Coordinates of N, CA and C in Angstrom, one line a residue:
M1 N -6.5 13.2 -6.3 CA -6.6 14.1 -5.6 C -8.0 14.6 -5.7
T2 N -8.9 14.9 -4.6 CA -10.0 15.3 -4.2 C -10.3 16.4 -4.9
Q3 N -11.6 16.4 -5.3 CA -12.2 18.1 -6.1 C -13.2 18.3 -5.3
L4 N -13.3 18.0 -4.0 CA -14.4 18.3 -3.4 C -14.9 19.8 -2.9
Y5 N -15.3 20.4 -3.5 CA -15.9 21.7 -3.0 C -16.8 22.2 -1.7
V6 N -16.3 22.7 -1.4 CA -17.1 23.2 -0.1 C -17.3 24.9 -0.1
L7 N -18.8 25.1 0.0 CA -19.2 26.3 0.3 C -19.4 26.6 1.3
S8 N -19.0 27.5 2.2 CA -19.1 28.0 3.0 C -20.1 28.3 4.0
Q9 N -20.8 28.8 5.3 CA -21.7 28.8 5.8 C -22.4 30.3 5.2
S10 N -22.2 31.0 5.3 CA -22.7 31.9 5.0 C -22.8 32.4 3.6
G11 N -22.0 31.4 2.6 CA -22.7 31.0 1.0 C -21.7 32.2 0.0
D12 N -20.8 32.5 0.7 CA -20.2 33.6 -0.2 C -18.8 33.5 -0.5
S13 N -18.4 32.2 -0.2 CA -17.2 31.5 -1.2 C -17.1 29.9 -1.2
A14 N -16.5 29.4 -1.9 CA -16.6 28.5 -2.2 C -15.2 27.7 -2.7
V15 N -14.4 26.4 -1.8 CA -13.6 26.5 -2.0 C -13.0 24.8 -2.5
N16 N -11.9 24.6 -3.1 CA -11.5 23.0 -3.4 C -10.5 22.7 -2.2
L17 N -11.4 21.7 -1.2 CA -11.1 21.0 -0.4 C -9.5 20.4 -0.6
G18 N -9.4 20.0 -1.8 CA -7.9 19.0 -2.0 C -6.6 20.1 -2.0
R19 N -7.0 21.4 -2.2 CA -5.7 22.1 -2.3 C -5.1 22.7 -1.0
F20 N -6.0 22.6 0.1 CA -6.0 22.9 1.5 C -4.9 21.6 1.8
E21 N -4.3 22.3 3.3 CA -3.5 21.4 4.0 C -3.6 20.8 5.2
Y22 N -4.9 21.3 5.7 CA -5.7 20.8 7.1 C -7.0 22.0 7.1
V23 N -7.7 21.3 8.0 CA -9.3 21.7 8.2 C -9.1 21.8 9.8
Y24 N -9.6 22.9 10.3 CA -9.7 22.4 11.7 C -10.7 23.5 12.5
V25 N -11.1 22.8 13.9 CA -11.7 24.0 14.8 C -11.0 25.3 15.3
G26 N -11.2 26.4 15.2 CA -10.6 27.0 16.1 C -10.8 27.3 17.6
D27 N -10.1 28.5 18.2 CA -10.3 28.4 19.5 C -11.6 29.5 19.6
D28 N -12.3 29.6 18.6 CA -13.4 30.9 18.6 C -14.4 30.2 18.4
N29 N -14.5 28.4 18.0 CA -15.6 27.6 17.3 C -15.9 28.2 15.6
K30 N -14.6 28.7 15.0 CA -15.0 28.8 13.5 C -14.5 27.3 12.7
I31 N -14.2 26.4 11.6 CA -14.2 25.9 11.0 C -12.9 26.9 9.9
K32 N -11.9 26.2 10.0 CA -11.2 27.1 8.9 C -10.6 26.1 8.7
A33 N -9.7 26.6 7.2 CA -9.1 25.9 6.5 C -7.7 26.6 6.0
V34 N -7.0 26.0 6.1 CA -5.3 26.7 5.5 C -4.6 26.0 4.8
C35 N -4.3 27.0 3.7 CA -3.4 26.5 2.6 C -2.3 27.6 2.4
G36 N -1.0 27.0 3.4 CA 0.0 28.0 3.0 C 0.0 29.2 3.9
Q37 N -0.3 30.6 3.7 CA -0.3 31.5 4.1 C -1.8 31.9 4.8
R38 N -3.0 31.5 3.4 CA -3.6 31.9 3.5 C -4.9 30.5 4.7
V39 N -6.0 31.5 5.2 CA -6.4 30.9 6.3 C -8.3 31.5 5.5
I40 N -9.3 30.2 5.4 CA -10.5 30.6 4.9 C -11.6 30.2 5.7
R41 N -12.3 31.0 6.5 CA -13.2 30.7 7.4 C -14.7 29.8 6.6
L42 N -14.8 28.7 6.9 CA -16.0 27.8 6.3 C -17.0 27.9 6.9
G43 N -17.0 28.1 8.5 CA -18.5 28.2 9.2 C -18.1 28.8 10.6
D44 N -18.7 29.1 11.1 CA -18.9 29.8 12.6 C -20.1 29.6 13.2
Y45 N -19.7 29.0 14.2 CA -20.7 27.8 15.4 C -20.8 28.4 16.8
D46 N -22.4 28.0 17.6 CA -22.3 28.8 18.7 C -21.6 28.0 19.6
S47 N -21.3 26.9 19.8 CA -20.0 25.9 20.6 C -19.3 25.3 19.6
R48 N -18.3 25.0 20.5 CA -16.9 24.0 20.1 C -17.6 22.6 19.8
D49 N -19.0 22.1 20.6 CA -19.3 20.7 20.3 C -19.9 21.1 18.7
S50 N -20.9 22.2 18.7 CA -21.5 21.9 17.2 C -20.3 22.3 16.2
A51 N -19.5 22.9 16.4 CA -18.4 23.1 15.4 C -17.5 21.6 14.8
K52 N -17.4 21.0 15.7 CA -17.3 19.6 16.0 C -17.5 18.3 15.3
Y53 N -19.2 19.0 15.1 CA -20.3 17.8 14.7 C -20.5 18.4 13.2
A54 N -20.6 19.8 12.8 CA -20.6 20.3 11.6 C -18.9 19.5 10.7
L55 N -17.9 20.0 11.6 CA -16.6 19.4 11.0 C -16.7 17.5 10.6
S56 N -17.0 17.3 11.5 CA -17.4 15.7 11.2 C -18.4 15.2 10.2
M57 N -19.9 16.0 10.2 CA -20.2 15.4 9.0 C -19.6 15.9 7.5
M58 N -18.6 16.9 7.5 CA -17.9 17.1 6.2 C -16.9 16.5 5.7
L59 N -16.4 15.4 6.5 CA -15.3 14.6 6.5 C -16.2 13.5 6.5
Y60 N -17.4 13.4 6.6 CA -18.1 11.9 6.5 C -18.8 12.3 5.3
Y61 N -18.9 13.4 4.6 CA -19.7 13.5 3.0 C -18.2 13.3 2.1
A62 N -17.1 13.9 2.4 CA -15.8 13.6 1.9 C -15.3 12.4 1.8
G63 N -15.4 11.5 2.8 CA -15.2 9.9 2.6 C -16.1 9.4 2.0
K64 N -17.3 9.5 2.0 CA -18.2 8.9 1.0 C -18.4 9.1 -0.3
N65 N -17.9 10.3 -0.7 CA -18.1 11.1 -2.6 C -16.3 11.5 -2.5
P66 N -15.8 10.5 -2.7 CA -14.2 11.0 -2.9 C -13.4 11.4 -4.4
G67 N -14.6 11.8 -5.2 CA -15.1 12.5 -6.5 C -15.0 13.6 -6.1
A68 N -15.6 13.9 -7.4 CA -16.1 15.4 -7.5 C -17.5 15.5 -6.6
G69 N -17.5 17.0 -6.0 CA -18.8 17.1 -5.4 C -19.2 18.2 -4.7
W70 N -19.9 18.4 -4.5 CA -20.1 19.7 -3.2 C -21.0 19.9 -2.2
Y71 N -20.5 20.5 -1.0 CA -21.0 20.6 -0.1 C -21.2 21.6 0.6
Q72 N -22.1 21.8 1.4 CA -22.4 23.1 1.6 C -22.4 22.7 3.3
M73 N -21.7 24.2 4.0 CA -21.6 23.9 5.6 C -23.2 23.8 6.0
M74 N -22.7 23.2 7.0 CA -24.1 23.2 8.0 C -24.5 24.3 9.0
S75 N -25.9 24.6 9.0 CA -25.8 25.7 9.9 C -25.6 25.8 11.1
S76 N -25.5 26.5 11.7 CA -25.6 26.5 13.0 C -26.3 26.0 13.5
E77 N -27.6 26.4 13.6 CA -28.9 26.2 14.3 C -29.0 24.7 13.8
K78 N -28.7 24.2 12.8 CA -28.7 22.6 12.2 C -27.9 21.6 13.4
A79 N -26.7 22.7 13.0 CA -25.6 21.9 14.6 C -26.1 21.7 15.8
N80 N -26.4 22.7 16.2 CA -26.4 22.5 17.6 C -27.9 22.2 17.9
E81 N -29.3 21.7 16.9 CA -30.2 20.6 17.2 C -29.5 19.5 17.2
A82 N -28.1 19.3 16.3 CA -27.8 17.7 16.5 C -27.3 17.3 17.6
V83 N -26.6 18.4 18.2 CA -25.9 18.1 19.5 C -26.6 17.9 20.3
V84 N -27.8 18.7 20.6 CA -28.5 18.5 21.9 C -29.2 17.5 21.7
L85 N -29.5 16.5 20.8 CA -30.5 15.2 20.7 C -29.4 14.2 20.7
A86 N -28.2 14.6 20.2 CA -27.1 13.4 20.8 C -26.7 13.3 22.3
R87 N -27.2 14.3 23.0 CA -26.7 14.2 24.1 C -27.5 12.7 24.7
D88 N -27.5 12.2 26.3 CA -28.1 11.5 26.9 C -29.3 12.0 27.8
P89 N -30.4 11.0 27.5 CA -31.9 12.0 27.6 C -31.9 12.0 29.3
A90 N -32.3 12.6 30.3 CA -32.1 13.3 31.4 C -32.7 11.6 32.1
P91 N -32.3 11.0 33.1 CA -32.7 10.1 34.2 C -33.9 10.0 34.1
N92 N -35.1 9.1 34.2 CA -36.4 8.9 34.9 C -36.7 8.6 36.0
Q93 N -37.0 10.0 36.6 CA -37.3 9.9 38.3 C -38.7 9.0 39.1
F94 N -39.5 8.6 37.9 CA -40.5 8.1 37.8 C -40.6 6.5 38.5
A95 N -41.7 6.2 39.7 CA -41.6 5.0 39.3 C -42.2 4.2 38.1
A96 N -42.4 2.3 38.6 CA -42.5 1.7 37.7 C -44.3 1.9 37.2
N97 N -44.8 3.1 37.9 CA -46.2 2.9 37.4 C -47.0 4.0 37.2
G98 N -45.4 5.2 36.9 CA -45.3 6.5 36.3 C -45.4 7.5 37.5
K99 N -45.6 7.2 38.7 CA -46.1 8.2 39.6 C -44.6 8.5 40.3
K100 N -44.6 9.8 41.0 CA -43.2 10.1 41.5 C -42.9 9.4 42.9
P101 N -42.3 8.9 43.1 CA -42.0 8.7 44.3 C -41.9 9.4 45.4
V102 N -42.6 8.7 46.3 CA -43.6 9.2 47.6 C -42.4 9.3 49.0
R103 N -41.4 9.9 49.2 CA -40.7 10.1 50.4 C -41.4 10.9 52.1
R104 N -41.9 10.1 53.0 CA -41.7 10.5 53.8 C -41.0 10.7 54.8
G105 N -40.7 11.7 55.3 CA -40.0 12.0 56.3 C -39.3 11.6 57.7
G106 N -38.8 11.1 58.0 CA -38.9 10.4 59.2 C -37.9 10.9 60.2
S107 N -38.1 10.8 61.7 CA -37.2 11.3 62.8 C -36.6 10.0 63.7

């Protein structure tokens, strides 16, 4: 059984992840852990993509450290930054020489 302790985003609670049945991203972009009738909020994020990224990072850490360990949930700002950096960059709209293409209208 894993002994990974997760410190919530706010830092006011820590839970043993091995005792919970599942961890999920709710409709309100909050990461929640469920054990029987108890639901504990681990983090609150601005977007669903940010919450999914934070959850995947927690699971990545749990997979890399199967024994005892601590993990603190990622801050909302850090998760947002990671999601923005992971997006595809805007297409380059300039010509090979670095200048904007000139479009001359015709009739």
